[in-house]
Short mmCIF file of C-alpha atoms and ligand atoms in Angstrom, two decimals:
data_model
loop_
_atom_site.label_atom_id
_atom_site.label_comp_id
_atom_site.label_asym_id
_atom_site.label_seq_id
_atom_site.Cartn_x
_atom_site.Cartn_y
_atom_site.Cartn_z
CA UNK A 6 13.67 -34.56 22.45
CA UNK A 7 13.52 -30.85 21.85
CA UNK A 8 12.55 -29.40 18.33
CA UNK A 9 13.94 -27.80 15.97
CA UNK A 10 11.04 -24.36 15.87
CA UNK A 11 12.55 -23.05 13.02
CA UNK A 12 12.51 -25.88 10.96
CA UNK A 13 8.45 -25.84 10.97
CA UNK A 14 7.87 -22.05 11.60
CA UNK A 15 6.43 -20.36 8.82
CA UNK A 16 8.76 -18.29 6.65
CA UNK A 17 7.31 -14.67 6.24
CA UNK A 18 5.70 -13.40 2.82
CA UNK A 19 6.37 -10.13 1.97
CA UNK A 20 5.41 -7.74 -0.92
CA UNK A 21 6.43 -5.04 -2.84
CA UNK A 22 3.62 -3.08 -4.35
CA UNK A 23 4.45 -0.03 -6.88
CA UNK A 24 1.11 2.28 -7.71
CA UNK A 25 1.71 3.36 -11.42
CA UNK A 26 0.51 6.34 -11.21
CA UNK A 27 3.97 8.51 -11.59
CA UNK A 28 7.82 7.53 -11.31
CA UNK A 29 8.86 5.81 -7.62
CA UNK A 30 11.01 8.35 -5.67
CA UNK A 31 13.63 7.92 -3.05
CA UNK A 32 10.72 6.97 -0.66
CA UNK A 33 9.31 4.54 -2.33
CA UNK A 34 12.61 2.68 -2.39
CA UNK A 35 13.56 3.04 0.95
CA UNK A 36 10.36 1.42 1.62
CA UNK A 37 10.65 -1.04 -0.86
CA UNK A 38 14.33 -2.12 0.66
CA UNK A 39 12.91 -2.04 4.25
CA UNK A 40 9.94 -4.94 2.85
CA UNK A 41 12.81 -6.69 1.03
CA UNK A 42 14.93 -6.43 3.79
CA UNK A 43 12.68 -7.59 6.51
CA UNK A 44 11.17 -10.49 4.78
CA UNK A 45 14.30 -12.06 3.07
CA UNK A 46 16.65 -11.42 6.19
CA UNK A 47 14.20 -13.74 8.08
CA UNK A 48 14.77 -16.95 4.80
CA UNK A 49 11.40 -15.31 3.77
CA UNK A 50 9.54 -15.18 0.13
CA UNK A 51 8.33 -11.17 -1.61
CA UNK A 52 6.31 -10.90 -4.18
CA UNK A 53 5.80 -8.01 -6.91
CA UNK A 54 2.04 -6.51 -7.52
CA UNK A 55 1.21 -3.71 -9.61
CA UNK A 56 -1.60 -2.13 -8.60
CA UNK A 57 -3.03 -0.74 -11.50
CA UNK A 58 -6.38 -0.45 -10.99
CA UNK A 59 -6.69 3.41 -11.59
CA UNK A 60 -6.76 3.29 -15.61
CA UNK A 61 -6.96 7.01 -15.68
CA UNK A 62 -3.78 7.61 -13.56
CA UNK A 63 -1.78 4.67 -14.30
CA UNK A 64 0.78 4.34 -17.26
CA UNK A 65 2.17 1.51 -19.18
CA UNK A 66 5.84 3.11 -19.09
CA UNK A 67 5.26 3.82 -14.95
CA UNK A 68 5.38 -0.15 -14.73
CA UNK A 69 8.38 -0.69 -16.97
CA UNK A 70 10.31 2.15 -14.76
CA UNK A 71 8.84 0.49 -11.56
CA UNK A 72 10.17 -2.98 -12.87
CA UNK A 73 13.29 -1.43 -13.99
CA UNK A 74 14.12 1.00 -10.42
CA UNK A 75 13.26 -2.42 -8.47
CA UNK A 76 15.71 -4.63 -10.37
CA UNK A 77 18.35 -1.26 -10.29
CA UNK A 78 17.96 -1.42 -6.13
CA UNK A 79 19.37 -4.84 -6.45
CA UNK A 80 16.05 -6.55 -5.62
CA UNK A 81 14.45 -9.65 -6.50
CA UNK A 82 11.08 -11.55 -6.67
CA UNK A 83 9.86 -14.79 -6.23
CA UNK A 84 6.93 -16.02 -8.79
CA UNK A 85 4.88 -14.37 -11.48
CA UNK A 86 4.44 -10.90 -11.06
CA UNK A 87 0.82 -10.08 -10.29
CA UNK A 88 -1.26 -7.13 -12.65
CA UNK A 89 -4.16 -6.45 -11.07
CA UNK A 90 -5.87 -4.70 -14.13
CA UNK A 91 -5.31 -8.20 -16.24
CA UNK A 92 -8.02 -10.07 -14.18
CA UNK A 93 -10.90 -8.35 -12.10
CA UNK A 94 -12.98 -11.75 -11.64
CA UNK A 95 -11.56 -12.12 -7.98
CA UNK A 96 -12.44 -8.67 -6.76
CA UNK A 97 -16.21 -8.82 -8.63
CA UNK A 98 -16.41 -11.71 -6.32
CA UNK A 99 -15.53 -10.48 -3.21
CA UNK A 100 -18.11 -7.60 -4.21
CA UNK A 101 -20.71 -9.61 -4.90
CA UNK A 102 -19.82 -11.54 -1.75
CA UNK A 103 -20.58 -9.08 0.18
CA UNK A 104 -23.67 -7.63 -1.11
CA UNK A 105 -25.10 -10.90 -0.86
CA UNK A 106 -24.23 -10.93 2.79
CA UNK A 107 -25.89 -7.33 3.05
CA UNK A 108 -22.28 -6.35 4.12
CA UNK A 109 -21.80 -3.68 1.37
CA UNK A 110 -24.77 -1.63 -0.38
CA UNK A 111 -25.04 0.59 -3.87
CA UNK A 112 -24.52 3.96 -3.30
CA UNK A 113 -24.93 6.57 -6.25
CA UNK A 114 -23.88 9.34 -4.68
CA UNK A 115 -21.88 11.42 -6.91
CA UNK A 116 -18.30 13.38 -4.88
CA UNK A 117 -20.62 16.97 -5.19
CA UNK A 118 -23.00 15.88 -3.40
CA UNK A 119 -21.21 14.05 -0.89
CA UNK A 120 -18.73 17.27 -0.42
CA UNK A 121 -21.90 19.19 0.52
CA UNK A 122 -23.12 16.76 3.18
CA UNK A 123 -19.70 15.50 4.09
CA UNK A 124 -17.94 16.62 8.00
CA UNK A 125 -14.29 16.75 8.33
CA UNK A 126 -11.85 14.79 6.69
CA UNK A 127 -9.84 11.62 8.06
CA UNK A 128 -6.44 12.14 8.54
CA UNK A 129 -4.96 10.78 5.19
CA UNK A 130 -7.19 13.15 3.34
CA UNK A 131 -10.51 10.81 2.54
CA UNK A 132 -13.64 12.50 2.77
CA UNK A 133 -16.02 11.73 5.23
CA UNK A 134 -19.12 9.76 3.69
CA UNK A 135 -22.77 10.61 5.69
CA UNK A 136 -24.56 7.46 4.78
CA UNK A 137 -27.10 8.86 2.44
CA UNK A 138 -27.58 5.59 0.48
CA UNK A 139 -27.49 3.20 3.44
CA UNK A 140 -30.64 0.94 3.62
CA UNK A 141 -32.32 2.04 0.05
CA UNK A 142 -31.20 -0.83 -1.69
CA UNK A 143 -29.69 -4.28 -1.42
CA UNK A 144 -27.88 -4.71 -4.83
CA UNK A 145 -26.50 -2.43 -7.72
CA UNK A 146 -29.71 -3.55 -10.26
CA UNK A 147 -31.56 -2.04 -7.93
CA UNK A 148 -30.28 0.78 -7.12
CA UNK A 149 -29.86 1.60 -11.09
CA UNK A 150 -33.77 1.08 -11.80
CA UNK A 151 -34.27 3.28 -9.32
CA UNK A 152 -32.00 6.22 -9.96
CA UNK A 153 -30.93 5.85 -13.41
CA UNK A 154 -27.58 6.45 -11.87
CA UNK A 155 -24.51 4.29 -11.80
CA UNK A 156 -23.39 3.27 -8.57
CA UNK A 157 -20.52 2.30 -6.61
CA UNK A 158 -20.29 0.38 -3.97
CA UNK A 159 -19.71 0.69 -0.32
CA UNK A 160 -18.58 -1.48 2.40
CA UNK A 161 -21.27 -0.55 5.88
CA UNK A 162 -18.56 0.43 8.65
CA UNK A 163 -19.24 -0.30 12.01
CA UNK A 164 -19.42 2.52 14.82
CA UNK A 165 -16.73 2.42 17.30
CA UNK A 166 -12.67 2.34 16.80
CA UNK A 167 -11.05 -0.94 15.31
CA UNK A 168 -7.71 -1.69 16.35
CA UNK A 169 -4.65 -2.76 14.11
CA UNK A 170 -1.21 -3.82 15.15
CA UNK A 171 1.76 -2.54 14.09
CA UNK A 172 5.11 -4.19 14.68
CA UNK A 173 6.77 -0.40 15.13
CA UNK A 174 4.14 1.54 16.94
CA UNK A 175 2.19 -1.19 18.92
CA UNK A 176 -1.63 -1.00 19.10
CA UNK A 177 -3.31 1.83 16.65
CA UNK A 178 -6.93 2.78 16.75
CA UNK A 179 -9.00 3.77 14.18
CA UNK A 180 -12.44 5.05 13.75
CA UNK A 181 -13.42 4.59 10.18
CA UNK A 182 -16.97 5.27 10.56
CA UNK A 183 -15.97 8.71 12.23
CA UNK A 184 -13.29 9.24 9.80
CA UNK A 185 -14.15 8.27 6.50
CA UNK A 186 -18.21 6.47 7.15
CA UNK A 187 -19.00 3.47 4.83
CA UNK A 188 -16.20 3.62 2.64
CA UNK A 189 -16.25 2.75 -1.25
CA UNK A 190 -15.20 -0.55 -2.58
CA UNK A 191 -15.99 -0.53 -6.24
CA UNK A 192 -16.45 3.17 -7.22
CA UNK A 193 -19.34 4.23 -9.71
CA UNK A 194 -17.31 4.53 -12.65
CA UNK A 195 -16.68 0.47 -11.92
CA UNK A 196 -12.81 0.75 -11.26
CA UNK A 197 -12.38 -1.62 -8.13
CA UNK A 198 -10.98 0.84 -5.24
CA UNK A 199 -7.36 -0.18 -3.90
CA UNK A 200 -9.18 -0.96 -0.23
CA UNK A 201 -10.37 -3.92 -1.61
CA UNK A 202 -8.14 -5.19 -3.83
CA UNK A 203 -5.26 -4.75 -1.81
CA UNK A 204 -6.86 -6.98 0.74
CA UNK A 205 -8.19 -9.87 -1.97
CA UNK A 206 -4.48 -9.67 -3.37
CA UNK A 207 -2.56 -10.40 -0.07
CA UNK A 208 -4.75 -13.13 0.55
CA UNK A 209 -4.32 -14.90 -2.99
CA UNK A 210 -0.67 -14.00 -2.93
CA UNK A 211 -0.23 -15.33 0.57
CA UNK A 212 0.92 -12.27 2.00
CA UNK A 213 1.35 -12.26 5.98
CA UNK A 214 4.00 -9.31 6.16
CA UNK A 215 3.12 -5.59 5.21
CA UNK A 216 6.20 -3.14 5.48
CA UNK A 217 4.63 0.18 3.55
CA UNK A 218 4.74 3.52 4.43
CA UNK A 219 2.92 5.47 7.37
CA UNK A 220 0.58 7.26 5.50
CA UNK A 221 -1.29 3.90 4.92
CA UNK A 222 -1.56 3.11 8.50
CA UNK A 223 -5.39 4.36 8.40
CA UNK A 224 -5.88 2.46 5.59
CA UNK A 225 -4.91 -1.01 7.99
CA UNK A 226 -7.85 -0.01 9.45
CA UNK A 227 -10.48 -0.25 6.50
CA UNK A 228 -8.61 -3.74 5.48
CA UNK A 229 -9.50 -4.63 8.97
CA UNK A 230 -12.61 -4.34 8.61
CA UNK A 231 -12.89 -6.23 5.13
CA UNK A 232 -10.50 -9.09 6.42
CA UNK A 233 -13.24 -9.51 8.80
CA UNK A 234 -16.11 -9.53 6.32
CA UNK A 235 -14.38 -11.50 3.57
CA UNK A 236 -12.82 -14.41 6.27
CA UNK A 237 -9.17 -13.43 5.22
CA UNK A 238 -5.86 -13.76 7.44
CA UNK A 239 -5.06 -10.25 8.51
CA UNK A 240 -1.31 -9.57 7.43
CA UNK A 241 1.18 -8.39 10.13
CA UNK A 242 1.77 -4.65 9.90
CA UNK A 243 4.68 -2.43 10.09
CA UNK A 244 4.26 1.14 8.94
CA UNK A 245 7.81 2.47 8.32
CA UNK A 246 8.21 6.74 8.64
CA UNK A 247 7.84 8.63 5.60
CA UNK A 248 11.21 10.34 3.97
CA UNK A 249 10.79 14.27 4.49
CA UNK A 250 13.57 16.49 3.50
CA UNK A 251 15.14 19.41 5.73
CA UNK A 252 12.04 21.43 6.35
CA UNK A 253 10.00 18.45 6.67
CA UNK A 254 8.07 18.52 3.67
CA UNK A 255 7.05 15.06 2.00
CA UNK A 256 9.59 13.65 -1.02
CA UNK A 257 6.35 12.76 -2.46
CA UNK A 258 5.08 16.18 -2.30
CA UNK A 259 8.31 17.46 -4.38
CA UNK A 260 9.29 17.53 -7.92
CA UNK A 261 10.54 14.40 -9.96
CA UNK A 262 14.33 15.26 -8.92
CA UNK A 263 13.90 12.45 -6.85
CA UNK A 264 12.96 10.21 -8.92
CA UNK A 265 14.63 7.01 -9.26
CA UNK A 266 14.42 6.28 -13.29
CA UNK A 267 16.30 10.05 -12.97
CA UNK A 268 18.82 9.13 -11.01
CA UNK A 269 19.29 6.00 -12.51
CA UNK A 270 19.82 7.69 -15.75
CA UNK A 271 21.98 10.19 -13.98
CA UNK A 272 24.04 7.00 -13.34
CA UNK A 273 23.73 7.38 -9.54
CA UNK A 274 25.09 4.08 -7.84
CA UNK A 275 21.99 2.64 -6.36
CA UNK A 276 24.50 0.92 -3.55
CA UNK A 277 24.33 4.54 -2.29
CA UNK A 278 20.82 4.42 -1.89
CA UNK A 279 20.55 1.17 -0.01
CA UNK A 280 23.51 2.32 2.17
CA UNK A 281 21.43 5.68 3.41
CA UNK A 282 18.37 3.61 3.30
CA UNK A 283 19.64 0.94 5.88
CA UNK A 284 21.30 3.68 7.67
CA UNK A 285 18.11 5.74 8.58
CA UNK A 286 16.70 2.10 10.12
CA UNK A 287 20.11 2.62 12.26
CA UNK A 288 21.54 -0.46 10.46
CA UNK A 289 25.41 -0.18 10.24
CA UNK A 290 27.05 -0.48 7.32
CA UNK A 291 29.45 1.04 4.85
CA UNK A 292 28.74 3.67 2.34
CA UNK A 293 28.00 0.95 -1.07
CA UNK A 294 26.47 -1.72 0.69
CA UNK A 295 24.69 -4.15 -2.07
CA UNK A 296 21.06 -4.81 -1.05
CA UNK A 297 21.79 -8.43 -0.38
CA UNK A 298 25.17 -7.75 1.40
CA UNK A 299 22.62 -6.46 4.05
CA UNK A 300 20.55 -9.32 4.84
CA UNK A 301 22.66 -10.76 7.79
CA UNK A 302 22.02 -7.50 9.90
CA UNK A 303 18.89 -6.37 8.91
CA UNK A 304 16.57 -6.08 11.52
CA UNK A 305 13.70 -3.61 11.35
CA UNK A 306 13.12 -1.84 15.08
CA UNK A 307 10.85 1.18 16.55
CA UNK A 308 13.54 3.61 14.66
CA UNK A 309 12.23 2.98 11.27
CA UNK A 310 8.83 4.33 12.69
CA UNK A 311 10.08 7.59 12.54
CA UNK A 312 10.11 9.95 9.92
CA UNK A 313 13.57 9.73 7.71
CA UNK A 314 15.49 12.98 6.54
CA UNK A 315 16.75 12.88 3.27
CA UNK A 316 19.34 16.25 3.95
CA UNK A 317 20.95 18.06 1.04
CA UNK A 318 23.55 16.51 1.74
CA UNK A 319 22.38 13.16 1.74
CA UNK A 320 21.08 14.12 -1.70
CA UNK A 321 24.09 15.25 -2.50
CA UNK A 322 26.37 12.46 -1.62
CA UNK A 323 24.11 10.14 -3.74
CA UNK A 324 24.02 12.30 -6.60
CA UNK A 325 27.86 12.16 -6.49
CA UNK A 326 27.90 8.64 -6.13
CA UNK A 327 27.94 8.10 -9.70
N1 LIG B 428 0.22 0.66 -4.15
C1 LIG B 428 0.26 1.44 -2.96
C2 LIG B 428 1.18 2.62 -3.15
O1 LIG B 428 2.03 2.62 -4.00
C3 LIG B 428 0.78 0.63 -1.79
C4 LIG B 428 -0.27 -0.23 -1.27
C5 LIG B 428 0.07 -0.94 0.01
O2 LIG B 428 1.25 -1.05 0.35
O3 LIG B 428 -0.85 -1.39 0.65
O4 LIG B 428 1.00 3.59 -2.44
#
C-alpha cells in the first residue's frame, strides 16, 4: 500500500526576527515576506522573536513599530511572541555549558587592545580576535581574581573552514578562526551576544527554516560551530540577496525614507510592497497582491540569491500607491 509522505513529513518552522535597534526598512520586509512566504506556502508554522538583547541600541517604541510594520505587511504568527531580554536563564546556561565543557573560556580583553593585536577583518565587518586569553583560565571567577577585569566570554573556534548549506547558493565555506578567531558569546559588559542566542532561540522555538538576509551568511558559520558544541539541530539555511538601490548601495546604509512605519504613515498600500517583493523572487503576480493571496505560487529559487534593486521608480510607484 503506498503512503501518503506528506501526511507524516514534517511541516517547516520558520521565523521572523526584527533587531530593535532602528525602524525595519523595505529590506527587512522583503525578507520578512520571503520567510513568511516560504514557510507558510509549504502548510508550515513562523514564529516572531525580538531580539533585544543590545539594551543600549534597542528601543521600546522599535518593537511596537516592528509589531505594527509586520501586522501592516499582512503577516501573521503562530504562538507567543518570544522577548529575548525578558528571560536570560537559557542563554546563562548554554554559557555555563560550555565552560564546563572547556568549550568556551573568559577573555578580558577590552576592543583597544584587541584592535592593536587584531589582522584583517572578516567579511561582514567583525574584527579578527588573536587568542590572547586562550588557555589562562577555565571560568569567569577566575579570570576576575586574576585581572580585576570583567570578562566576556568566548567560544574556542576550531582551525580549518566549516561548511554550511544554503538552499540558494549550495555549499558555503567559512573560516571563522581565520576570519573572526574565538568569537565572543557573552560580551564583558554581560549582554549575551546575538551568536548565541540566536542559536539557543531556534532550538527552543523549534526553528528548522532560516530565510534572512545575505549579510548573515558568515554568521551560519559561527552557529555551526555552536550547534555542534551545544547538541542542537542545525536549521536549514537560505540567505536571500540584500535590496540595493540604483548605484548599488545598501537600503540599510540609507536614510529612514525607507522606512516602513514612514511609509505606513505616508499611507503607502503595503499590497504594493508584497507585489515588488514577490516580483524580485520572479514570482508572478499583479501589482496589489495581498501577502496571503501569494501563498499558492510562492516558491523561493536561486533568483532570490541575488541582490534586489529597489529603482526610483520602484520607489516611486509604491510611494504612489497610496
Ligand atoms: N535580528 C537579526 C537582524 O535583524 C536577524 C537575526 C537572524 O535572522 O539570524 O538582523
Amino acid at each position: 500500500m503506498s503512503q501518503d509522505l506528506s501526511a507524516v513529513q514534517k511541516k517547516p518552522v520558520g521565523r521572523l526576527a526584527p533587531s530593535p535597534t532602528g525602524f525595519l526598512h523595505l529590506g527587512h520586509a522583503r525578507s520578512f515576506l520571503l520567510a513568511w512566504w516560504d514557510a507558510r506556502s509549504r502548510g508550515g508554522r513562523v514564529v516572531l522573536r525580538i531580539e533585544d538583547l543590545d539594551r543600549e541600541r534597542c528601543k521600546p517604541q522599535f518593537v511596537d513599530a516592528a509589531r505594527a510594520d509586520i501586522e501592516w505587511l499582512g503577516l501573521d504568527w503562530d504562538g507567543e511572541v518570544l522577548v529575548q531580554s525578558r528571560d536570560l536563564a537559557p542563554y546563562e546556561r548554554a554559557c555555563e555549558d560550555l565552560i564546563e565543557r572547556d568549550l568556551a573560556y573568559p577573555c578580558v580583553c577590552t576592543r583597544a587592545e584587541i584592535a592593536a593585536l587584531s589582522a584583517p577583518h572578516a567579511s561582514d565587518g567583525e574584527q579578527r580576535y588573536s587568542g590572547a586569553c586562550r588557555g589562562k583560565w577555565r571560568t569567569p571567577a577566575e579570570a576576575r581574581a586574576a585581572t580585576g577585569r570583567e570578562p566576556g566570554l568566548r567560544l574556542a573556534a576550531p582551525d580549518g573552514p566549516v561548511r554550511i548549506v544554503d538552499r540558494l547558493r549550495g555549499e558555503l565555506e567559512f573560516d571563522v578562526q581565520r576570519e573572526v578567531g574565538d568569537f565572543l558569546i557573552r560580551r564583558r559588559d554581560g549582554a549575551m551576544a546575538y551568536q548565541l542566542a540566536v542559536v539557543v532561540d531556534d532550538a527552543r522555538q523549534g526553528v528548522d527554516t532560516v530565510v534572512r538576509g545575505e549579510d548573515l551568511a558568515p554568521s551560519a558559520a559561527r552557529q555551526a560551530l555552536l550547534h555542534a558544541r551545544l547538541n542542537l539541530p542545525r536549521p536549514s539555511y537560505a540567505h536571500v540577496g540584500l535590496v540595493v538601490d540604483e548605484h548599488g548601495e545598501r537600503l540599510a546604509k540609507r536614510r529612514g525614507d525607507l522606512a516602513l512605519a514612514e511609509l505606513r504613515a505616508a499611507g503607502v498600500d503595503p499590497r504594493a510592497v508584497a507585489g515588488w517583493a514577490a516580483r524580485s523572487v520572479g514570482v508572478s503576480c499583479g501589482e496589489r497582491p495581498r501577502a496571503q493571496e501569494l501563498l499558492p505560487h510562492f516558491g523561493l529559487g536561486p533568483a532570490a540569491a541575488a541582490p534586489a534593486k529597489l529603482s526610483a521608480a520602484d520607489l516611486e510607484a509604491l510611494r504612489r500607491s497610496t
